[in-house]
Amino acid sequence: MDFDFTPEQSQFRDELREFLRAEVPVEKQEVFGQWSEDQCQFGREINRKLAARNWLAIGLPEEYGGGGKRAIEQGILAEELGYGRVSQTGFMGLGQYGSVRRLFDDFTDFCNDSAPDGGQPVAEHPLVRHQLAQRRLGMETWKLLCWRAVWLQSVGSKTDVAASITFLHGTEEQTRFAEMAMEVLGPYSTLRHGSSQAPLLGNIEGLHREAMNLQGAETTVMHRNIIAHLGLGMPDKTPEHEL
Amino acid sequence: MVCQTKHPNMNFNLTQEQESLRNTAREFLATECPISVVREAEESGVGHSPDLWRKMADLGWLGICLPEKYGGGESSLSDQAVLFEEVGGFLVPGPLLASSVLAAQTVLQGGTDQQKDNLLPGMVSGDIILTLARGERLETSSQSGSLVISGESAFVRYAGLANQIICATRPAIGAWPDTTLVLVDSQADGVIKTAMESIANYPQFRVEFDDVSLPGDSVLGEIAEGRVALELAIKRATVIQCAETLGRAEKVLEMVVAYAGTGQQFDRPIPIGSFQAVQHRCANLKVAVDIGRLLTYQAAWRLDQNLPASDEIAMAKAQSGTLSRLATETGHSIFGGVSFTVKHDMHLYSDRAKIAEAHLGDTEYHLDQMIVD
């Protein structure tokens, strides 16, 4: 196994990061649970700039005007756009991971920097530290699952079961993180985006609401069915004489 | 199977050589390590099958990662992980992890050339078995010009079988500033081994050292310089133990899915595997198995590439404990009451899962080792 990008892929990722640092000011960054027209509009502007560099459809064949690269490059784009908080449609999986991961990293910084009682930072509290470690394990796992699914796609293998496993874990991990973060923030976690007292711009509250919405894109229950049927070969319906 | 530096390129497949190693291991163990051999080793109380041990030595398994000059196979840690998935799945008895991984790596990383020449070829051929003793209460000191070890260590694996015990002794305050590794003849006067009666009859011992005088060449490497060697050996053994746990969990999943396809509830003519309640438990275990594989091989790959790996190892072992528990819970809940009986095989898996979970740091310990800033 090899868990690394090629040097060219790493370079593409670095160029993207630089582009996003330069092009996405903080006030334009997407906030979880907002879906404002302004942000969607900004996302379209970024898309046009990405298209001008032929990065937007980097995974499509050159004969259709794409970048002629593989699914790996498309995955890098999705993850970096998510991490850069650019409002996107059509990028599931790594895009979702990227945006949640960004919030998790910001939340971890928040816990390391905030000392509400004037004492030790929140992250030094053994329980919080422990939960941050658990959630980071969940995040790193989500990332590995995403990349496995993208890699399978890049070599033309079946991705159905791997995708369901990724989606199931990702959905549940997002919920676990949202609940954990809300627990740490206490009543501040209920403040919405726009409230001057809302920590992290109200992103945690938005994430929590979005986590519920994710169940709408094929529920975790359905993904467990798919894993059992396609992944483990278990019967996918009750025999007729039982009905 | 030497690990070669090559152009990096994402790949989640095993190499062809690893596939063939896995298939060879699977075929060999299916013949040579049926469940009867596992039960026999457990019932003997020794936890070992000398016949199987000899055959594994002949296949080169005991020295798979060691340098060629000691008779080893020079394989990567990832290759060894592939082998140990099978070792785990077949519940192979014997001190493979304790001697061939943990102790052998400690000797390789920390021993002098002379010590490596003396010990490693014998470990590869299966003639020498070593084990490691750690503990806060082990102390070496210099008394009237000779080296003396005192104190005790608990949970020393296979101490009854081992020719020598590598003792990781704590720094003596005001004397040696760091861990000193010493080799102690397990039959020496003053070495008292008491079996700790464990689940699966697992051979764990409390070993007391009653001011045991050691010969001149007993220090492994140099005085107070054992820490680096010990830590690297533990890292490698931790990853390999994760692979073993993974193999066991995969086997449990295979067993429960097969059973659910045929097992019936009372007189209903449909298999219990048709019920979503059963399917979803199996799906959960499948997810955890896939995650365990990714985390284990990521850690092995990083060690093979000489990249920093402490964080990845901690993640792999933290998840490994969760995987162990899930496999146990899933197995017993789907097999039902019959799996609580000694005749059923499931308890062989769940007992070993618990032993592995507690060994080399459990989930909570490794979560604490993870970076959170």
XYZ file of C-alpha atoms in Angstrom:
616
model
C 0.000 0.000 0.000
C 1.046 3.572 -0.522
C -0.713 6.439 1.251
C 1.048 9.267 -0.554
C 0.277 11.553 -3.498
C 2.660 11.714 -6.452
C 4.900 14.821 -6.394
C 2.711 16.314 -9.162
C -0.438 15.744 -7.101
C 1.170 17.313 -4.024
C 2.158 20.284 -6.140
C -1.413 20.649 -7.444
C -2.690 20.615 -3.849
C -0.173 23.272 -2.797
C -1.077 25.513 -5.735
C -4.758 25.150 -4.896
C -4.139 26.086 -1.265
C -2.259 29.149 -2.327
C -5.024 30.110 -4.764
C -7.682 29.724 -2.068
C -5.682 31.702 0.488
C -5.448 34.547 -1.979
C -8.999 34.384 -3.344
C -11.221 33.579 -0.343
C -11.449 36.333 2.263
C -12.794 35.378 5.689
C -16.085 37.232 5.190
C -16.808 35.185 2.049
C -16.168 31.828 3.700
C -19.093 29.491 3.910
C -20.781 29.092 7.282
C -22.461 25.770 8.096
C -26.209 25.847 7.926
C -26.483 29.243 6.176
C -26.950 28.668 2.409
C -27.004 32.386 1.681
C -27.388 33.638 -1.886
C -24.315 35.784 -1.385
C -22.162 32.769 -0.589
C -23.538 30.743 -3.496
C -22.780 33.665 -5.777
C -19.238 33.795 -4.442
C -18.878 30.048 -4.998
C -19.817 30.565 -8.650
C -17.203 33.307 -8.972
C -14.530 31.006 -7.572
C -15.687 28.282 -9.960
C -15.151 30.612 -12.912
C -11.620 31.363 -11.723
C -10.947 27.658 -11.238
C -12.334 26.979 -14.719
C -10.024 29.622 -16.193
C -7.080 27.586 -14.871
C -8.710 24.391 -16.120
C -8.897 23.099 -12.532
C -12.662 22.887 -12.166
C -13.078 19.749 -14.278
C -9.582 18.492 -13.738
C -10.754 14.880 -13.657
C -12.616 14.987 -16.977
C -10.980 13.885 -20.275
C -9.182 16.547 -22.289
C -11.380 15.915 -25.353
C -14.272 17.481 -23.437
C -12.128 20.363 -22.257
C -11.285 18.797 -18.915
C -7.922 18.606 -17.205
C -7.301 15.013 -18.329
C -6.277 13.915 -14.838
C -7.710 11.159 -12.675
C -10.206 10.951 -9.847
C -7.337 11.607 -7.422
C -6.940 15.172 -8.680
C -10.711 15.693 -8.568
C -10.613 14.484 -4.967
C -7.819 16.904 -4.086
C -9.889 19.735 -5.551
C -12.968 18.722 -3.569
C -11.080 18.400 -0.278
C -9.267 21.718 -0.675
C -12.423 23.625 -1.684
C -14.180 22.177 1.345
C -11.280 23.029 3.610
C -11.137 26.518 2.107
C -14.837 27.009 2.900
C -15.900 27.704 -0.646
C -19.601 27.096 -1.137
C -19.946 24.266 -3.659
C -22.569 22.038 -5.059
C -21.808 18.686 -6.601
C -18.825 17.843 -4.421
C -19.873 15.225 -1.920
C -17.522 12.960 -0.032
C -14.144 14.647 0.201
C -15.721 18.094 -0.124
C -17.861 17.404 2.919
C -14.919 15.913 4.755
C -12.788 18.970 3.940
C -15.301 21.469 5.264
C -16.024 19.522 8.455
C -12.310 18.946 8.998
C -11.667 22.668 8.738
C -14.204 23.306 11.453
C -12.761 20.532 13.592
C -9.264 22.033 13.280
C -10.645 25.488 14.118
C -12.518 24.051 17.086
C -9.336 22.320 18.308
C -7.482 25.657 18.089
C -10.362 27.296 19.920
C -10.092 24.738 22.741
C -6.319 25.237 22.927
C -6.638 29.032 23.004
C -9.676 29.599 25.237
C -9.381 29.683 28.980
C -12.822 30.856 30.124
C -12.043 30.756 33.832
C -8.742 32.496 33.305
C -7.132 29.174 34.176
C -5.949 26.420 31.888
C -7.136 26.166 28.285
C -10.264 24.096 27.631
C -8.185 21.545 25.704
C -6.121 20.810 28.814
C -9.192 19.506 30.604
C -8.663 15.724 30.550
C -12.206 14.987 29.394
C -12.071 17.506 26.546
C -8.612 16.373 25.520
C -9.831 12.817 25.432
C -12.869 13.689 23.328
C -10.762 15.762 20.943
C -8.510 12.741 20.452
C -11.494 10.477 19.831
C -12.945 12.853 17.267
C -9.615 13.373 15.551
C -9.337 9.610 15.200
C -12.803 9.658 13.635
C -11.785 12.457 11.262
C -8.541 10.793 10.162
C -10.509 7.624 9.589
C -13.075 9.467 7.488
C -10.264 10.914 5.388
C -8.712 7.485 4.801
C -12.096 6.039 3.826
C -12.703 8.923 1.391
C -9.339 8.456 -0.248
C -9.806 4.729 -0.539
C -13.108 5.285 -2.355
C -11.562 7.887 -4.666
C -8.607 5.631 -5.361
C -10.930 2.723 -6.219
C -12.667 5.001 -8.668
C -9.340 6.129 -10.128
C -8.351 2.546 -10.977
C -11.791 1.680 -12.347
C -12.834 -0.652 -9.513
C -16.296 -0.935 -8.033
C -16.905 1.674 -5.356
C -20.445 0.925 -4.160
C -19.637 -0.721 -0.832
C -16.605 1.494 -0.131
C -18.730 4.571 -0.828
C -21.486 3.413 1.530
C -18.954 2.681 4.274
C -17.456 6.140 3.784
C -20.809 7.890 3.782
C -22.009 5.989 6.840
C -18.889 6.747 8.833
C -18.733 10.366 7.644
C -22.349 11.109 8.526
C -22.054 9.594 11.957
C -18.675 11.204 12.616
C -20.022 14.624 11.681
C -22.865 14.147 14.139
C -20.530 12.926 16.890
C -18.267 15.945 16.377
C -21.183 18.390 16.365
C -22.595 16.937 19.571
C -19.229 16.852 21.284
C -18.446 20.451 20.310
C -21.856 21.617 21.525
C -21.287 19.865 24.819
C -17.943 21.651 25.270
C -19.425 25.043 24.348
C -22.397 24.647 26.653
C -25.182 27.221 26.169
C -22.965 29.203 23.762
C -23.458 26.333 21.308
C -27.085 27.401 20.851
C -26.186 30.851 19.511
C -26.759 31.295 15.809
C -24.556 32.769 13.140
C -24.890 36.538 13.390
C -24.969 36.608 17.160
C -21.983 38.584 18.398
C -21.508 36.046 21.210
C -21.556 32.973 18.943
C -18.263 31.108 19.103
C -16.659 30.207 15.746
C -19.239 32.351 13.888
C -22.032 29.974 14.846
C -20.521 27.249 12.696
C -20.955 24.571 15.333
C -24.691 25.226 15.615
C -24.948 25.143 11.815
C -22.980 21.914 11.603
C -25.280 20.285 14.118
C -28.340 21.189 12.049
C -26.652 20.047 8.832
C -25.728 16.737 10.433
C -29.441 16.006 10.789
C -30.018 17.005 7.170
C -27.348 14.589 5.921
C -29.585 11.719 6.913
C -31.780 12.854 4.043
C -29.206 11.912 1.400
C -29.831 8.188 1.820
C -29.979 7.498 5.497
C -27.358 5.663 7.474
C -29.886 2.857 7.789
C -29.949 2.441 3.999
C -26.154 2.430 3.848
C -26.022 -0.343 6.429
C -28.390 -2.306 4.224
C -26.142 -1.765 1.214
C -23.034 -2.848 3.143
C -24.813 -5.984 4.361
C -26.267 -6.888 0.947
C -23.511 -5.929 -1.465
C -20.549 -6.061 0.873
C -21.338 -9.179 2.863
C -23.741 -10.991 0.530
C -26.550 -11.154 3.071
C -30.096 -11.618 1.727
C -31.611 -8.356 0.508
C -35.227 -9.324 0.929
C -37.378 -11.610 2.947
C -38.350 -14.685 0.933
C -41.870 -14.402 -0.498
C -43.402 -17.200 1.534
C -42.664 -15.156 4.654
C -44.615 -12.125 3.464
C 10.042 -8.285 -0.686
C 12.662 -5.740 0.323
C 11.055 -2.371 0.782
C 12.216 -0.217 -2.087
C 12.118 3.517 -2.300
C 10.030 4.370 -5.297
C 7.986 7.143 -6.752
C 5.043 7.673 -4.377
C 1.640 6.897 -5.847
C -1.519 6.201 -3.886
C -2.399 2.516 -3.804
C -4.639 0.677 -1.347
C -3.915 -2.796 -2.727
C -1.522 -5.325 -1.325
C 1.485 -5.991 -3.574
C 1.574 -9.229 -5.564
C 4.211 -10.590 -3.174
C 1.971 -9.757 -0.214
C -1.000 -11.462 -1.871
C 1.054 -14.574 -2.372
C 2.390 -14.438 1.211
C -1.193 -14.195 2.448
C -2.354 -17.114 0.331
C 0.582 -19.280 1.373
C -0.024 -18.434 5.027
C -3.725 -19.164 4.734
C -3.193 -22.544 3.070
C -0.467 -23.537 5.507
C -2.444 -22.554 8.599
C -5.646 -24.180 7.372
C -3.748 -27.480 7.343
C -1.298 -27.023 10.201
C -3.252 -24.892 12.642
C -6.828 -26.185 12.776
C -8.862 -25.192 15.802
C -7.890 -28.499 17.484
C -4.251 -27.309 17.644
C -5.391 -24.006 19.171
C -7.453 -25.800 21.793
C -4.680 -28.263 22.568
C -2.179 -25.436 23.115
C -4.656 -23.640 25.339
C -5.526 -26.714 27.375
C -1.843 -27.589 27.896
C -1.428 -24.306 29.762
C 1.788 -23.608 27.855
C 0.094 -21.785 24.972
C 2.524 -23.240 22.507
C 2.749 -25.916 19.824
C 6.419 -26.915 19.353
C 5.578 -28.787 16.149
C 3.823 -25.795 14.576
C 6.598 -23.493 15.861
C 9.240 -25.569 14.040
C 7.230 -25.526 10.814
C 6.720 -21.754 10.987
C 10.476 -21.369 11.510
C 11.071 -23.482 8.386
C 8.829 -21.080 6.423
C 10.979 -18.167 7.616
C 8.128 -16.582 9.570
C 10.096 -16.141 12.797
C 12.626 -13.868 11.124
C 10.571 -12.370 8.327
C 11.707 -8.789 9.032
C 15.238 -9.510 10.245
C 18.383 -8.926 8.175
C 19.549 -11.695 5.882
C 22.842 -12.151 7.719
C 20.931 -13.535 10.687
C 18.853 -15.783 8.454
C 15.985 -13.310 8.177
C 13.784 -12.430 5.220
C 14.420 -8.643 5.157
C 10.717 -8.006 4.575
C 8.913 -4.808 5.389
C 6.697 -4.280 8.418
C 3.725 -4.123 6.025
C 4.614 -7.631 4.821
C 4.759 -8.817 8.413
C 1.350 -7.230 9.012
C -0.076 -9.291 6.144
C 1.313 -12.438 7.752
C -0.061 -11.512 11.184
C -3.573 -10.926 9.872
C -3.542 -14.645 9.086
C -1.822 -15.516 12.368
C -4.636 -13.661 14.116
C -7.413 -15.204 12.052
C -6.183 -18.731 12.773
C -5.493 -17.962 16.470
C -1.942 -19.269 16.081
C -0.533 -20.182 19.513
C 3.035 -19.484 20.584
C 5.357 -16.559 21.298
C 5.315 -15.123 17.771
C 4.556 -11.588 18.897
C 6.449 -11.780 22.213
C 9.650 -13.342 20.906
C 9.822 -12.972 17.115
C 8.603 -9.385 17.044
C 8.963 -7.595 20.372
C 12.081 -9.304 21.766
C 13.787 -9.832 18.398
C 13.365 -6.174 17.466
C 14.678 -5.085 20.874
C 17.811 -7.189 20.290
C 18.148 -5.955 16.703
C 17.761 -2.298 17.623
C 19.636 -2.318 20.896
C 22.107 -5.202 20.978
C 25.826 -5.188 20.209
C 27.006 -7.021 17.065
C 28.149 -9.852 19.306
C 24.740 -10.128 20.995
C 22.902 -10.057 17.678
C 25.188 -12.791 16.315
C 24.573 -14.849 19.429
C 20.809 -14.487 19.604
C 19.116 -13.647 16.320
C 20.019 -16.715 14.201
C 18.700 -18.940 16.993
C 15.498 -16.911 17.206
C 15.009 -17.239 13.448
C 15.498 -21.011 13.584
C 13.110 -21.280 16.523
C 15.723 -22.623 18.954
C 15.888 -19.519 21.110
C 12.820 -17.880 22.638
C 13.106 -14.513 24.313
C 10.581 -12.395 26.105
C 10.466 -8.879 27.445
C 9.835 -7.815 31.040
C 8.985 -4.239 31.836
C 7.851 -2.532 34.963
C 8.401 0.299 37.337
C 9.877 -1.964 39.927
C 12.767 -3.466 37.973
C 16.111 -2.081 38.933
C 19.673 -2.862 37.953
C 22.540 -1.672 40.030
C 26.225 -2.194 40.326
C 27.150 -3.964 43.543
C 30.825 -4.453 44.345
C 31.765 -4.403 40.690
C 29.086 -6.767 39.428
C 25.691 -6.070 37.908
C 22.648 -7.055 39.960
C 18.963 -7.001 39.016
C 16.190 -6.826 41.557
C 12.473 -6.213 41.657
C 9.579 -7.775 39.810
C 7.601 -7.517 36.608
C 4.054 -8.653 35.906
C 2.447 -9.902 32.695
C 5.665 -11.255 31.251
C 4.510 -13.347 28.330
C 5.825 -16.860 27.805
C 8.345 -16.491 30.640
C 7.983 -20.229 31.278
C 9.141 -21.006 27.765
C 11.733 -18.284 27.263
C 15.455 -19.046 27.402
C 16.224 -15.488 28.417
C 14.253 -12.508 29.620
C 15.123 -9.047 28.368
C 14.485 -6.767 31.317
C 13.825 -3.119 30.715
C 15.027 -1.715 34.016
C 14.186 1.708 35.235
C 16.766 4.409 35.718
C 18.164 4.270 39.233
C 17.898 7.712 40.741
C 21.260 9.363 41.043
C 22.945 6.625 39.057
C 21.987 5.734 35.508
C 19.797 8.357 33.894
C 17.733 6.177 31.564
C 16.394 2.713 30.741
C 18.929 -0.078 30.796
C 18.159 -3.339 29.010
C 19.633 -6.478 30.508
C 19.507 -10.098 29.443
C 18.688 -12.501 32.238
C 18.865 -16.279 31.985
C 15.366 -17.406 32.880
C 16.789 -20.403 34.759
C 19.236 -18.371 36.836
C 19.141 -18.608 40.622
C 16.859 -15.971 42.059
C 14.551 -15.757 39.036
C 11.142 -16.781 40.332
C 8.333 -17.222 37.801
C 4.746 -17.451 38.925
C 2.007 -18.128 36.388
C -0.789 -15.536 36.422
C -3.919 -17.517 35.697
C -5.450 -15.762 32.708
C -8.327 -16.034 30.287
C -7.549 -18.338 27.363
C -4.948 -19.866 29.705
C -2.754 -17.179 28.240
C 0.838 -17.676 29.446
C 1.466 -14.541 31.486
C 3.860 -14.594 34.435
C 4.862 -12.556 37.379
C 8.650 -12.700 37.495
C 10.619 -11.785 40.581
C 14.333 -11.108 40.491
C 15.840 -11.665 43.907
C 19.126 -9.748 43.617
C 20.240 -11.800 40.639
C 23.927 -11.348 39.796
C 24.490 -10.998 36.089
C 27.512 -12.000 34.011
C 29.609 -9.237 32.402
C 28.004 -9.186 28.966
C 24.411 -8.998 30.229
C 23.696 -5.414 29.312
C 21.974 -5.274 25.931
C 23.877 -2.496 24.184
C 25.044 0.125 26.654
C 24.041 1.040 30.172
C 21.257 3.671 30.263
C 20.877 3.643 26.478
C 18.050 1.169 26.036
C 15.156 3.538 25.573
C 15.365 4.175 21.830
C 15.679 0.488 20.973
C 12.850 -0.436 23.319
C 10.509 2.240 21.983
C 11.051 1.284 18.355
C 10.534 -2.395 19.139
C 7.303 -1.563 20.974
C 6.076 0.564 18.078
C 6.620 -2.251 15.598
C 5.051 -4.816 17.907
C 2.044 -2.550 18.444
C 1.372 -2.325 14.714
C 1.803 -6.076 14.315
C -0.584 -6.711 17.186
C -3.123 -4.450 15.447
C -2.774 -6.645 12.347
C -3.355 -9.741 14.476
C -6.469 -8.207 16.025
C -7.682 -7.209 12.580
C -7.261 -10.767 11.292
C -9.216 -12.120 14.241
C -12.050 -9.617 13.748
C -12.209 -10.446 10.027
C -12.532 -14.112 10.887
C -15.336 -13.397 13.375
C -17.159 -11.397 10.688
C -16.745 -14.251 8.216
C -18.042 -16.725 10.801
C -21.116 -14.713 11.814
C -22.119 -13.907 8.224
C -21.840 -17.594 7.317
C -23.864 -18.564 10.392
C -26.512 -15.887 9.780
C -26.995 -17.264 6.277
C -27.973 -20.686 7.597
C -28.998 -20.240 11.227
C -32.737 -20.162 11.814
C -34.924 -18.718 14.512
C -37.090 -21.470 15.996
C -39.236 -22.936 13.226
C -39.287 -19.970 10.853
C -37.968 -21.172 7.513
C -35.780 -18.139 6.837
C -32.182 -17.524 7.897
C -31.612 -14.967 10.661
C -29.342 -13.142 8.203
C -32.520 -11.811 6.543
C -33.250 -9.647 9.561
C -31.994 -6.093 9.447
C -31.186 -6.227 13.146
C -28.627 -8.919 12.317
C -27.501 -7.322 9.061
C -26.799 -3.977 10.659
C -24.618 -5.504 13.350
C -22.622 -7.265 10.634
C -22.405 -4.017 8.622
C -21.046 -2.185 11.682
C -18.349 -4.802 12.119
C -17.514 -4.632 8.404
C -17.010 -0.848 8.693
C -14.772 -1.264 11.756
C -12.737 -3.990 10.015
C -12.150 -1.770 6.976
C -11.138 1.115 9.231
C -8.815 -1.168 11.202
C -7.127 -2.253 7.997
C -6.559 1.319 6.788
C -5.184 2.517 10.130
C -2.938 -0.533 10.631
C -1.388 -0.410 7.181
C -1.018 3.352 7.302
C 1.067 2.993 10.488
C 3.118 0.123 9.005
C 3.681 2.070 5.800
C 4.935 5.103 7.708
C 7.417 3.009 9.702
C 8.567 1.342 6.474
C 9.119 4.776 4.931
C 10.980 6.029 8.029
C 8.357 8.745 8.483
C 7.247 9.917 11.948
C 4.622 7.370 12.968
C 3.826 7.741 16.684
C 0.520 9.463 16.030
C -0.583 6.926 13.412
C 0.405 4.017 15.659
C -1.602 5.497 18.529
C -4.623 5.849 16.227
C -4.303 2.277 14.989
C -4.069 0.806 18.485
C -6.838 3.029 19.864
C -9.168 1.754 17.123
C -7.899 -1.791 17.520
C -9.331 -1.942 21.035
C -12.706 -0.757 19.793
C -12.587 -3.286 16.973
C -11.820 -6.087 19.448
C -14.835 -5.203 21.559
C -17.142 -4.865 18.575
C -16.076 -8.234 17.159
C -16.692 -9.876 20.527
C -20.077 -8.252 20.976
C -21.197 -8.943 17.401
C -20.050 -12.546 17.509
C -21.746 -13.419 20.778
C -24.955 -11.570 19.975
C -25.432 -13.290 16.620
C -24.325 -16.769 17.643
C -26.451 -16.389 20.737
C -26.304 -18.470 23.907
C -24.474 -21.373 22.311
C -21.389 -19.191 21.902
C -21.057 -18.980 25.674
C -20.286 -22.682 25.797
C -16.731 -23.992 25.788
C -17.498 -26.243 22.823
C -18.231 -23.268 20.595
C -15.229 -21.480 19.018
C -16.387 -17.906 19.572
C -14.951 -17.608 23.089
C -11.495 -18.479 21.709
C -11.736 -15.265 19.719
C -13.213 -13.062 22.421
C -10.709 -14.152 25.098
C -7.767 -13.362 22.836
C -9.381 -10.088 21.805
C -9.418 -8.989 25.434
C -5.808 -10.084 25.998
C -4.715 -8.054 22.949
C -6.809 -5.049 23.890
C -5.009 -4.731 27.232
C -1.514 -5.416 25.837
C 0.842 -2.601 24.709
C -1.597 0.084 25.792
C -5.376 0.052 25.537
C -7.671 2.452 23.688
C -7.681 5.078 26.436
C -3.898 5.019 26.731
C -3.404 5.517 23.009
C -6.029 8.264 22.782
C -3.891 10.070 25.353
C -0.834 9.601 23.141
C -2.531 11.252 20.165
C -1.719 14.819 19.246
C -4.578 17.243 19.870
C -3.113 20.629 19.042
